[in-house]
Coordinates of C-alpha atoms in Angstrom, one line a residue:
M119 CA 42.7 -2.6 3.7
A120 CA 39.0 -2.9 3.5
A121 CA 36.7 -1.1 1.1
H122 CA 34.9 1.9 2.9
E123 CA 30.7 0.4 3.0
P124 CA 28.6 3.6 3.2
T125 CA 26.6 4.1 6.0
A126 CA 22.4 4.5 5.3
T127 CA 22.7 8.1 5.8
E128 CA 25.6 8.6 3.0
R129 CA 23.3 6.1 0.6
F130 CA 20.6 8.6 0.9
V131 CA 22.1 11.4 0.6
Q132 CA 23.9 10.2 -2.4
G133 CA 20.6 9.1 -4.1
I134 CA 19.2 12.1 -3.9
I135 CA 20.9 14.3 -6.1
P136 CA 24.2 12.7 -7.6
E137 CA 22.8 9.1 -8.3
N138 CA 19.7 9.9 -8.8
P139 CA 18.7 8.8 -12.2
V140 CA 16.7 11.5 -12.6
Y141 CA 19.6 14.4 -13.1
R142 CA 22.1 12.3 -14.4
Q143 CA 20.8 9.7 -16.8
L144 CA 16.9 11.2 -17.8
L145 CA 15.6 7.7 -17.7
G146 CA 12.4 6.6 -17.8
L147 CA 10.2 10.5 -17.9
C148 CA 8.0 9.7 -20.6
P149 CA 5.3 10.5 -18.1
T150 CA 6.4 13.0 -16.7
L151 CA 7.3 15.1 -20.1
A152 CA 3.9 13.7 -21.8
V153 CA 2.2 16.5 -19.4
T154 CA 4.1 19.2 -18.6
G155 CA 2.5 21.3 -21.2
A156 CA 1.5 23.5 -18.0
M157 CA 2.7 23.8 -14.5
E158 CA -0.4 22.3 -12.6
P159 CA 0.0 18.7 -14.4
A160 CA 3.4 18.5 -14.6
M161 CA 4.0 19.3 -11.0
T162 CA 1.0 16.8 -10.1
M163 CA 2.8 14.3 -12.1
A164 CA 6.1 15.0 -10.5
A165 CA 5.0 14.8 -6.9
A166 CA 2.7 11.2 -8.1
T167 CA 6.0 9.9 -9.7
A168 CA 7.8 11.2 -6.1
F169 CA 5.8 9.6 -3.9
V170 CA 5.3 6.5 -6.1
L171 CA 9.3 6.4 -5.5
I172 CA 10.0 7.4 -2.3
S173 CA 7.2 4.4 -1.2
A174 CA 8.0 2.0 -2.9
N175 CA 11.9 2.3 -2.7
M176 CA 11.0 2.3 1.3
M177 CA 8.7 -0.7 1.0
V178 CA 11.4 -2.8 -1.4
S179 CA 14.5 -2.2 1.4
L180 CA 12.5 -3.6 3.8
I181 CA 11.3 -6.7 2.1
R182 CA 14.1 -7.4 0.1
G183 CA 16.4 -9.7 2.4
L184 CA 13.2 -11.8 2.7
L185 CA 12.2 -12.8 -1.3
K186 CA 14.5 -15.5 -3.2
P187 CA 16.2 -13.8 -6.1
H188 CA 14.0 -14.7 -8.6
L189 CA 11.1 -13.2 -7.3
R190 CA 12.5 -10.0 -6.5
I191 CA 10.8 -8.2 -10.2
L192 CA 7.7 -9.1 -9.6
V193 CA 7.5 -8.4 -6.1
F194 CA 9.0 -5.4 -7.0
T195 CA 6.9 -4.7 -9.8
L196 CA 3.6 -5.3 -8.1
T197 CA 4.7 -3.4 -4.6
I198 CA 5.4 -0.3 -7.4
A199 CA 2.2 -1.1 -9.2
T200 CA 0.2 -0.8 -5.4
F201 CA 1.5 2.4 -4.9
V202 CA 0.8 3.8 -8.1
T203 CA -2.8 2.6 -7.1
I204 CA -2.8 4.7 -4.4
A205 CA -1.3 7.4 -6.0
D206 CA -3.9 6.8 -8.6
R207 CA -7.2 6.8 -6.6
I208 CA -5.9 9.7 -4.0
L209 CA -5.6 12.0 -7.0
A210 CA -9.2 10.5 -8.4
A211 CA -10.8 11.6 -3.9
F212 CA -9.3 14.7 -3.8
L213 CA -8.3 16.5 -7.3
Y214 CA -10.7 15.2 -9.8
D215 CA -10.8 17.6 -12.1
M216 CA -6.7 16.9 -12.1
S217 CA -7.4 12.9 -12.5
K218 CA -9.5 13.5 -15.3
Q219 CA -6.9 16.1 -17.2
L220 CA -3.8 13.2 -16.1
G221 CA -5.7 10.7 -17.5
P222 CA -3.9 7.8 -18.4
Y223 CA -0.5 9.0 -17.7
I224 CA -0.6 8.2 -14.0
P225 CA -0.9 4.8 -14.7
L226 CA 2.0 4.2 -17.0
I227 CA 4.5 5.5 -14.3
I228 CA 3.9 1.4 -12.7
A229 CA 6.3 0.7 -16.5
N230 CA 8.7 3.9 -15.6
C231 CA 11.9 2.4 -15.9
L232 CA 13.7 4.8 -13.9
I233 CA 11.6 3.6 -10.4
I234 CA 11.9 0.0 -11.9
S235 CA 15.8 0.6 -11.8
R236 CA 15.9 2.2 -8.7
C237 CA 14.1 -0.7 -6.3

């Protein structure tokens, strides 16, 4: 008997909480934990991290089949860096004071092992 292959919807639902590393392993929270002294910066950082995580994973899922195996990590990292830059520029444009307060922590999302491992 063949093993049950999960559907796209099942994989999506499983990735929200049951297989989500943030809830299961608490990996890669360094940038998020660094700004948890107040609610507003912590929520802004969480939103930026979620934006990067969701956007990068959507893009990676679209291009994964087109990439040669030896190029995947490089392209995944560049994809993550692109979305981090977008998040950083949006914060600088619309929430300038928060952008200054978060300072170097937004760019640290690029090195967040949680996001890289999900890609």
